[in-house]
Tab-separated table of C-alpha atoms in Angstrom:
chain	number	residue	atom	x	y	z
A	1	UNK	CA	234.332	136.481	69.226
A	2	UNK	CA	232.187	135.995	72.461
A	3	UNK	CA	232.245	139.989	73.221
A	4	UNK	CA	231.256	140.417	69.658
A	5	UNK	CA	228.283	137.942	70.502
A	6	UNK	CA	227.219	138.890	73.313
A	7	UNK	CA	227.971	142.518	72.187
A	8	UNK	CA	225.274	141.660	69.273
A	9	UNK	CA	223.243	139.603	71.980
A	10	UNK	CA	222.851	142.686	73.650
A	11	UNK	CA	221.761	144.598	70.731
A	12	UNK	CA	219.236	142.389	69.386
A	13	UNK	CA	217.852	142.379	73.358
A	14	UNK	CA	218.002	145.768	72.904
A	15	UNK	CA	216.024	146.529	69.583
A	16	UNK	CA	213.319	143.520	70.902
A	17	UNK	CA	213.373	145.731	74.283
A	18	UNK	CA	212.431	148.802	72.130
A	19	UNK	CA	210.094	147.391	69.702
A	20	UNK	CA	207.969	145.651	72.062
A	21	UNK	CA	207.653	148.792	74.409
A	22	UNK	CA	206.413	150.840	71.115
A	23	UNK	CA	203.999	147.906	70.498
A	24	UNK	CA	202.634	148.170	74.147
A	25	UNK	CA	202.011	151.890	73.675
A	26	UNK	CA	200.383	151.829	70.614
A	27	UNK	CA	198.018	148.832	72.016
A	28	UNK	CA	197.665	151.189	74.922
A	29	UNK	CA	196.677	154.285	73.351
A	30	UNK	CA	194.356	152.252	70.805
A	31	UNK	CA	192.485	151.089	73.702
A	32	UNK	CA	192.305	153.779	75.567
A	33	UNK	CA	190.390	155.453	72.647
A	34	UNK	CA	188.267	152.741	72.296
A	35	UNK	CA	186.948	153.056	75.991
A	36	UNK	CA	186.538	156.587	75.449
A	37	UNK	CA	184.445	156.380	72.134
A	38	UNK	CA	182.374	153.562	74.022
A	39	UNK	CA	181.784	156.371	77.393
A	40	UNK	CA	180.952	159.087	74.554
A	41	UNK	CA	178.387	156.371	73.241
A	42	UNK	CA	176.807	155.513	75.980
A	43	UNK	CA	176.469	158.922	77.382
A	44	UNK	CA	175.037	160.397	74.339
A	45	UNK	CA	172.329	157.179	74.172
A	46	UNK	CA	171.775	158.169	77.782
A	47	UNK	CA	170.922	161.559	76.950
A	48	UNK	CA	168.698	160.341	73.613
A	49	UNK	CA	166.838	158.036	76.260
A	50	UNK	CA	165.877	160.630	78.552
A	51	UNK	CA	164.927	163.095	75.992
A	52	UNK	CA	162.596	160.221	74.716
A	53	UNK	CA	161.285	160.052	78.647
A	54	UNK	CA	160.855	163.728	78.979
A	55	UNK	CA	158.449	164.025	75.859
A	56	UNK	CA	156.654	160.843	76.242
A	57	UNK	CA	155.964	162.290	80.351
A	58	UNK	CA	155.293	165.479	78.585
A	59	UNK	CA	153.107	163.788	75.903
A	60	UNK	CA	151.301	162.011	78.644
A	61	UNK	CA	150.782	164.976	81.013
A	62	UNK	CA	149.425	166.771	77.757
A	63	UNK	CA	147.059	163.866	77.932
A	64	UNK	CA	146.123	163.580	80.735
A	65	UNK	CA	145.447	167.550	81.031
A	66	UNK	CA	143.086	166.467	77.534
A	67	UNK	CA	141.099	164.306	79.812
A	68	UNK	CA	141.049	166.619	82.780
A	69	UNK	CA	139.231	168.897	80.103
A	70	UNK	CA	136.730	166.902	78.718
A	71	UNK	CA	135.668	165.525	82.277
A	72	UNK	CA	135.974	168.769	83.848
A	73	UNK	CA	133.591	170.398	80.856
A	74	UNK	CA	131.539	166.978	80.881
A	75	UNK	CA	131.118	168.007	84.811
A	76	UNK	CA	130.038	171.845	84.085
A	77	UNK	CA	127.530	170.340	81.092
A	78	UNK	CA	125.867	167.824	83.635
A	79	UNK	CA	125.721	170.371	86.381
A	80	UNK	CA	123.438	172.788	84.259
A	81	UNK	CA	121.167	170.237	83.278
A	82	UNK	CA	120.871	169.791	86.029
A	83	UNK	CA	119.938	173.279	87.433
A	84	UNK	CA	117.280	173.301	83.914
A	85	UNK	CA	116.009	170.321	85.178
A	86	UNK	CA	115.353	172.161	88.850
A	87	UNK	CA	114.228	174.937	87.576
A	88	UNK	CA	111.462	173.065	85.367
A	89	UNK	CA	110.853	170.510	88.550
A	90	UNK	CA	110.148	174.119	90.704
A	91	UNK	CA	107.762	175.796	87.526
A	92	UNK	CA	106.091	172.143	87.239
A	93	UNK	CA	105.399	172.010	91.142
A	94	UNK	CA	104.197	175.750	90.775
A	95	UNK	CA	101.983	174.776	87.823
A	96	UNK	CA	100.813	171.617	90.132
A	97	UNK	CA	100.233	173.868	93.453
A	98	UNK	CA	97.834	176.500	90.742
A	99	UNK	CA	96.266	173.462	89.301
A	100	UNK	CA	95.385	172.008	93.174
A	101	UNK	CA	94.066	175.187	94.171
A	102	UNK	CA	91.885	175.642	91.108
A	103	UNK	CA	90.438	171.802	91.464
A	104	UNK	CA	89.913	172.548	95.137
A	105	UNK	CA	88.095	175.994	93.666
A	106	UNK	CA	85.869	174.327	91.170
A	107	UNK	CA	84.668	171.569	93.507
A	108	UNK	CA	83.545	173.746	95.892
A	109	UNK	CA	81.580	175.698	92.481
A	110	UNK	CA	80.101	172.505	92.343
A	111	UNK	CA	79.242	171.450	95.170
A	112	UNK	CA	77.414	174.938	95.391
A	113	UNK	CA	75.976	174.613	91.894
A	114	UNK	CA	74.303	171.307	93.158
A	115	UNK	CA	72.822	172.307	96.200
A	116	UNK	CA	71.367	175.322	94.310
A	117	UNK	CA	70.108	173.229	91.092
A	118	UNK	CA	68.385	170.921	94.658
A	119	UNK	CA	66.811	173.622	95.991
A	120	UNK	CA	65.233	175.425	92.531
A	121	UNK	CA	64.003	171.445	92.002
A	122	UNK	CA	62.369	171.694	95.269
A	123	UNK	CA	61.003	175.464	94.778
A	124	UNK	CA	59.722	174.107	90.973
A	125	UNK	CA	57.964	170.708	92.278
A	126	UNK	CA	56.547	173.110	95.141
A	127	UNK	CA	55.419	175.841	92.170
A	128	UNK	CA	53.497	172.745	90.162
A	129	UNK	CA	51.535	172.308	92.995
A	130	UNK	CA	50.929	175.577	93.150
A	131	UNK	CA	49.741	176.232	89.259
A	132	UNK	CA	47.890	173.028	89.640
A	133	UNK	CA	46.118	174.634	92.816
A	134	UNK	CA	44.918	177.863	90.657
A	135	UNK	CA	43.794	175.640	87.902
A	136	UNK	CA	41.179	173.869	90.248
A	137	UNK	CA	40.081	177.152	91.701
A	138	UNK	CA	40.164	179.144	88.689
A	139	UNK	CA	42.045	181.871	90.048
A	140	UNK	CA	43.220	183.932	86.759
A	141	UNK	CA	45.791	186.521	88.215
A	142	UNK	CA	47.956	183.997	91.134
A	143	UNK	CA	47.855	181.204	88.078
A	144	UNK	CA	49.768	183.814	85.870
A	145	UNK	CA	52.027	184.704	88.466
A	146	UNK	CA	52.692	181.265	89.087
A	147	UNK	CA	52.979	180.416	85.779
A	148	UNK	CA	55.506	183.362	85.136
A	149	UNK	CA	57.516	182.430	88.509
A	150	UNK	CA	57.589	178.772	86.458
A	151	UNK	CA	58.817	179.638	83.971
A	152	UNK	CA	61.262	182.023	85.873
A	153	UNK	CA	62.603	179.102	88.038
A	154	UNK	CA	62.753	176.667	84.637
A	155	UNK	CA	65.036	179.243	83.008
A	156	UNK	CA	67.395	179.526	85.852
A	157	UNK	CA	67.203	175.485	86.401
A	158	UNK	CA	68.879	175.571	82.820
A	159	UNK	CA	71.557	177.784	83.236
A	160	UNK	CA	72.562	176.188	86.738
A	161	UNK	CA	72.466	172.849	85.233
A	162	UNK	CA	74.662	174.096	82.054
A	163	UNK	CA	76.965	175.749	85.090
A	164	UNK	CA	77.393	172.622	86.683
A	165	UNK	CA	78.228	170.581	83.514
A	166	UNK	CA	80.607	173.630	82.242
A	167	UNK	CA	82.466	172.772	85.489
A	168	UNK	CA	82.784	169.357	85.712
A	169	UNK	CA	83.944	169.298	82.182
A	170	UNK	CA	86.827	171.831	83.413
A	171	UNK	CA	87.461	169.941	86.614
A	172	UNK	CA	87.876	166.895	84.559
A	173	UNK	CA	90.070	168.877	82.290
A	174	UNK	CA	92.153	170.299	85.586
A	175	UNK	CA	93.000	166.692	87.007
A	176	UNK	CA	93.949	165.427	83.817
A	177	UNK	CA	96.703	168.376	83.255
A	178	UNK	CA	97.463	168.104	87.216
A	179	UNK	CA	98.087	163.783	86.238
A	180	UNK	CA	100.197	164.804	83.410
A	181	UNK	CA	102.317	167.288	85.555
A	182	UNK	CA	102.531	165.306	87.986
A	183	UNK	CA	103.840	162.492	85.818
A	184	UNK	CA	106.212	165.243	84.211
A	185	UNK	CA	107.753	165.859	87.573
A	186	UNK	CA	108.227	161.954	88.332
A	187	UNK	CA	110.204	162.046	84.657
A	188	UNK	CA	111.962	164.811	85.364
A	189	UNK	CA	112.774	164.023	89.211
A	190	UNK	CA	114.532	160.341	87.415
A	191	UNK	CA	116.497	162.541	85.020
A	192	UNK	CA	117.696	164.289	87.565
A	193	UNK	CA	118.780	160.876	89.543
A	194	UNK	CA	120.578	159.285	86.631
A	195	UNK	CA	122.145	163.227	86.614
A	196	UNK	CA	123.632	162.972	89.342
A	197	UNK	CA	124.741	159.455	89.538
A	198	UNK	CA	126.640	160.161	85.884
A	199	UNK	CA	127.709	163.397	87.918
A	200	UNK	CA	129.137	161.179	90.620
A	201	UNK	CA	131.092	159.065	88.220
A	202	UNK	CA	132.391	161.643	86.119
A	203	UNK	CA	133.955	163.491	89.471
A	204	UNK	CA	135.436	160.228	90.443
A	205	UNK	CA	137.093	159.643	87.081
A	206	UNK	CA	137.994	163.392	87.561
A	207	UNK	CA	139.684	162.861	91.151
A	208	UNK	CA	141.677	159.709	89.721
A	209	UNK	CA	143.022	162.539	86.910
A	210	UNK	CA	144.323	164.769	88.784
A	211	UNK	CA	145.801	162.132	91.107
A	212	UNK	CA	147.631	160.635	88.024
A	213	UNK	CA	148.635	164.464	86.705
A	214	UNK	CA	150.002	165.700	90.394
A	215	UNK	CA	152.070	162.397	89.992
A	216	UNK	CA	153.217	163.230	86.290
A	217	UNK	CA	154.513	166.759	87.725
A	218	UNK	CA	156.059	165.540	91.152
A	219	UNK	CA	159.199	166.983	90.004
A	220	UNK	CA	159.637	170.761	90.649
A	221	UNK	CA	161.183	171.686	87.598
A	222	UNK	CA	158.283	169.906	85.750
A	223	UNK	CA	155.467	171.551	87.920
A	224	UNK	CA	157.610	174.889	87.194
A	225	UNK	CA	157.519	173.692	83.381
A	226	UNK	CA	153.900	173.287	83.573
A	227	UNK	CA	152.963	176.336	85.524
A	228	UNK	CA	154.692	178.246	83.031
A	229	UNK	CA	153.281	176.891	79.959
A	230	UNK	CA	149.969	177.750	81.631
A	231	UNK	CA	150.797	181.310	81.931
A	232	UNK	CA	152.144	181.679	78.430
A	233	UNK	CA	148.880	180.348	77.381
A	234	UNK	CA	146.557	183.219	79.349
A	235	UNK	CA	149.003	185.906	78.064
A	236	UNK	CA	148.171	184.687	74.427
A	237	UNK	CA	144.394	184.426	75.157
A	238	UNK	CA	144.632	188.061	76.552
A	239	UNK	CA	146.723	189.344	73.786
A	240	UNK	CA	143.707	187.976	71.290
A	241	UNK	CA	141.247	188.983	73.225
A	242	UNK	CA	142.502	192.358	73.560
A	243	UNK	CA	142.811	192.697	69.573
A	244	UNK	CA	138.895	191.414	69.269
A	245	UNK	CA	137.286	193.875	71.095
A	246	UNK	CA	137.364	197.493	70.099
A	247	UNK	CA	134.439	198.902	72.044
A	248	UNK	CA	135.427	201.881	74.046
A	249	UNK	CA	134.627	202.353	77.524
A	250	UNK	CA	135.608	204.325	80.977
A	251	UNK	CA	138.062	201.910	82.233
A	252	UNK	CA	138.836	201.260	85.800
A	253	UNK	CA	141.162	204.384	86.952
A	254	UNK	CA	137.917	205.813	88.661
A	255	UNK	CA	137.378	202.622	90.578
A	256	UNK	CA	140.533	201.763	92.272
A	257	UNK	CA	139.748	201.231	95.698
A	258	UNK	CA	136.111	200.623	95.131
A	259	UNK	CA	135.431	197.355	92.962
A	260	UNK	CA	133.333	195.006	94.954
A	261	UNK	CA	134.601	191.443	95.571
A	262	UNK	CA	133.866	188.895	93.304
A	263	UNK	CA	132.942	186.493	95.567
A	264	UNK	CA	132.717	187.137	99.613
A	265	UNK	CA	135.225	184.619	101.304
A	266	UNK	CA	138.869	184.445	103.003
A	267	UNK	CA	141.721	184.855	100.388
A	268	UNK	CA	143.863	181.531	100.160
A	269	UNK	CA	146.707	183.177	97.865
A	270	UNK	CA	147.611	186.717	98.163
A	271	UNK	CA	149.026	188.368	94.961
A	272	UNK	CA	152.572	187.714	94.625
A	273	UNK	CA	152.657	185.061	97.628
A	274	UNK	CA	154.992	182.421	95.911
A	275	UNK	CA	153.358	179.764	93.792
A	276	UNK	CA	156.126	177.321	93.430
A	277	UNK	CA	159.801	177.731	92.776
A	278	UNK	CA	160.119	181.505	90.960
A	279	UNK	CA	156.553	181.869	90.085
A	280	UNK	CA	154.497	183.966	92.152
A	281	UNK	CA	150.394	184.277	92.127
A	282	UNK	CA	149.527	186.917	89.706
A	283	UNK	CA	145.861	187.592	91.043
A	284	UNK	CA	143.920	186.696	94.194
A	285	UNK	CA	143.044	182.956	94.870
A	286	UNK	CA	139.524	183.500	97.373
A	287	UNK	CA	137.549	181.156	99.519
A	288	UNK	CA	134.131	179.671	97.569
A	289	UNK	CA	131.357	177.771	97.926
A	290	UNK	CA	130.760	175.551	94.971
A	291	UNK	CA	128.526	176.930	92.644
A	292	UNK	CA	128.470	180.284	94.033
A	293	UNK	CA	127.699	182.912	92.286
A	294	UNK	CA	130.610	185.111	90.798
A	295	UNK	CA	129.840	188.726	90.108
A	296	UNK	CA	131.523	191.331	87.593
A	297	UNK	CA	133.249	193.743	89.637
A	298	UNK	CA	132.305	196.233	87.317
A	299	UNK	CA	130.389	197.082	83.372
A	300	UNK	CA	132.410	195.580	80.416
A	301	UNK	CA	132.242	193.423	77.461
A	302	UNK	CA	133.244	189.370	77.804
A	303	UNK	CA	135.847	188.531	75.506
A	304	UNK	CA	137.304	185.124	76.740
A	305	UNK	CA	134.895	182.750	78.311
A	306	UNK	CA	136.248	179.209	77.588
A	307	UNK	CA	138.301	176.159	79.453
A	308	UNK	CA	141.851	177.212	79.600
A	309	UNK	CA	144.337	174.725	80.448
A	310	UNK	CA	145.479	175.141	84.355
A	311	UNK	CA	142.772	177.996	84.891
A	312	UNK	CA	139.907	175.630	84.166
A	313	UNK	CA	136.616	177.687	82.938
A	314	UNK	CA	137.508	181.282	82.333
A	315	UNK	CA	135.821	184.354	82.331
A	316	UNK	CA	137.881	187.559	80.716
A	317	UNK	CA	136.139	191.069	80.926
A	318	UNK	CA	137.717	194.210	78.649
A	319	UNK	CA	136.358	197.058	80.794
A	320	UNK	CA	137.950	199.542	78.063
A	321	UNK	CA	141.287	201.948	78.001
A	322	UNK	CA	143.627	197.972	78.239
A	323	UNK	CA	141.397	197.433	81.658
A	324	UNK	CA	141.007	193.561	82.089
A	325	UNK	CA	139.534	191.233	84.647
A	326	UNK	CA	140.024	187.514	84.925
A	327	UNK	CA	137.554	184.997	86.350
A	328	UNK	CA	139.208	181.341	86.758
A	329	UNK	CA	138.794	177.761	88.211
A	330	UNK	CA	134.635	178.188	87.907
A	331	UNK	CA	131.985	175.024	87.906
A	332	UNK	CA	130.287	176.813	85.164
A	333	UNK	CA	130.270	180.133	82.820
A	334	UNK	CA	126.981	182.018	83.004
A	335	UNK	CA	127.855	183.970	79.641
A	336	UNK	CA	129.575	183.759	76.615
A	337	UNK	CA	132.131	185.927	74.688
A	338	UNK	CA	130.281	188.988	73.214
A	339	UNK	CA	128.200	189.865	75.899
A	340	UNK	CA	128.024	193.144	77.768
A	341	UNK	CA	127.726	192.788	81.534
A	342	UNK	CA	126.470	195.086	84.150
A	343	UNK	CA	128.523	195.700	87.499
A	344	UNK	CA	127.103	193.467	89.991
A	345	UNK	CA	125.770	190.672	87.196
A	346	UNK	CA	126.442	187.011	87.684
A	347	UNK	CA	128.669	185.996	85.052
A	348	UNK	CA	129.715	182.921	86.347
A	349	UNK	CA	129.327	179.783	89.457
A	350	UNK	CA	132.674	179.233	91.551
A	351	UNK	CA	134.255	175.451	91.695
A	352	UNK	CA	137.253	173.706	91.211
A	353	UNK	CA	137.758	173.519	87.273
A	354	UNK	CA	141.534	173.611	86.083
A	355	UNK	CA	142.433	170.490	88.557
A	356	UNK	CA	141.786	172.420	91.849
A	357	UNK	CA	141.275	170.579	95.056
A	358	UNK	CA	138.857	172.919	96.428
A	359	UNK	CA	135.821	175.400	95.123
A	360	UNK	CA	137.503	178.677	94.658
A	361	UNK	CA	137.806	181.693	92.494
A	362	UNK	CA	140.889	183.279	90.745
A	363	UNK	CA	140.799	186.446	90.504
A	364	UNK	CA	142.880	189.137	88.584
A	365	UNK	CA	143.147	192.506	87.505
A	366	UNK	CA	145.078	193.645	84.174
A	367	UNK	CA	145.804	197.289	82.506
A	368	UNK	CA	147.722	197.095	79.290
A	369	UNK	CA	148.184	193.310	80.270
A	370	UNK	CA	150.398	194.144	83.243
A	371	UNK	CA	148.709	192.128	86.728
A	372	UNK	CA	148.105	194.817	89.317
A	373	UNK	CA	147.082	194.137	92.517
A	374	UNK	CA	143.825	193.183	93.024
A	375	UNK	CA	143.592	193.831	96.628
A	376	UNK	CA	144.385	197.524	95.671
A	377	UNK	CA	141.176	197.604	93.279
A	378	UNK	CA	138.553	196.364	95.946
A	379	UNK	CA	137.015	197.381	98.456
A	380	UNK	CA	138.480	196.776	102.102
């Protein structure tokens, strides 16, 4: 009776034994799941949150390169109105110099015209006298040569007297133009000012860009990003470009060796010398003085001259048989897509467009859209 109770004791301890260990592992294994599914969760809203991050940064770089553009362009348009305004300031102080030197000219006609119209006034009271002498002594033959002398001297006091008034009608004329250029040239002189102070402020806002872009792309794999996107964006303007224009010419196999330099200065970034990470310089980077002038290396047709984004102003030139050269990071372009430029002619002014920290000129050479060597092309 007792073994058969504690014989079924044991059993029951047995089966509650059993039944609770299978309820552990099942609670176990439930949870264990559950932690796992909460990991996966939070992992994959990780991921969702810096995807989010990556193209808002990328949104806002894309801004801020938007910005970069407009003040960079606002820059360029400010900079040659600038130069107009100079230009008209030098033809207005030429004008004002010619003007000077004709008042100075016409005073002195005067001044001649006056003591000549004195001295036929004294030479015709003195011939009155004279006529009035012959009348008294009835002397026929000296009172008609007096009286012809007279009339002589009367004639010439006329024309000297409309002389005289002819100039000082034309000398007032002279100082009244010279007073309205002059007044021209104060206008023109207070454009300028206000110019150059909008200038000054639109270069400031343009330093605190770049600043705010440089710290957008920190990252190497973002500046790589960027770079890249850049590039991809000049090979598509090239490719276009290079469908536009169908206007035959020599090429630039007969020139290798000979091209003159774009600019004259020390290059910064040989071709090939690494840019960042895997990206090397596809042209020349070279030494400029702001608004410098930048020359064609050689005759062609432009077929890209526009802002592009990490080039800043460009300058493309289809010298014929897929022979290309590329003018970048410029202050201002000198022509515009269509024209045909001469070896030697300015086509644009060197600066620091495209976010550079310094004036400079990028320069490259392409044949069937392949970057050669530039330093192979120009003269040593």
């Amino acid at each position: 009776m007792t073994t058969t109770f504690a014989t079924r004791a044991g059993s029951k301890l047995i089966s509650t034994l059993l039944l609770s260990t299978t309820c552990l592992t099942s609670f176990f294994t439930t949870s264990s799941f559950a932690v796992s599914q909460a990991e996966l969760k939070g992992v994959s809203g990780e991921i969702n949150r810096q995807q989010q991050s990556l193209s808002q940064q990328k949104k806002q770089l894309d801004s801020l390169q938007q910005q970069l553009k407009d003040q960079e362009l606002g820059i360029s348009s400010i900079e040659k109105e600038i130069r107009q305004t100079k230009n008209e300031l030098a033809k207005t102080e030429s004008s004002i110099k010619q003007l000077e030197a004709k008042v100075s000219k016409l005073e002195k006609q005067r001044a001649e015209q006056s003591k000549q119209l004195e001295e036929l006034l004294k030479t015709y009271y003195i011939t009155q006298r004279s006529k009035a002498s012959s009348n008294l002594l009835n002397n026929d033959a000296e009172a008609d040569r007096i009286s012809q002398y007279f009339q002589y001297l009367a004639k010439k006091r006329s024309e000297v007297i409309q002389e005289l008034e002819s100039t000082v009608r034309e000398l007032d004329s002279s100082r009244r133009q010279l007073d309205l250029q002059k007044q021209q040239t104060t206008q023109l002189l207070d454009k300028q000012t206000q110019k150059r102070d909008q200038l000054a402020k639109s270069q400031s806002q343009r330093q605190g860009t770049i600043s705010k872009i440089q710290k957008s792309i920190s990252g190497d794999q973002v500046y790589l990003a960027e770079l890249r996107r850049n590039e991809t964006r000049l090979k598509a303007e090239i490719a276009k470009a290079a469908k536009r224009n169908n206007v035959p010419m020599d090429g630039l196999a007969r020139q290798k060796g000979k091209l003159p330099w774009p600019v004259k200065g020390r290059i910064l970034h040989s071709y090939g010398s690494a840019q960042t990470g895997s990206l090397h310089w596809k042209g020349l980077v070279i030494d400029a003085n702001y608004g410098q002038a930048v020359k064609a290396v050689y005759s062609g047709k432009v077929v890209f001259a526009d802002y592009l984004r990490g080039y800043g102003l460009v300058v493309l030139l289809d010298h014929g048989k897929g022979d290309m050269t590329l003018y970048g990071f410029n202050q201002s372009l000198m022509k515009k897509e269509g024209d045909k430029v001469k070896a030697g002619e300015t086509i644009a002014l060197a600066g620091n467009t495209g976010g550079q920290n310094q004036a400079s000129l990028y320069f490259e050479v392409r044949r069937n859209s392949v970057t050669q060597n530039p330093s192979s092309w120009l003269t040593r």
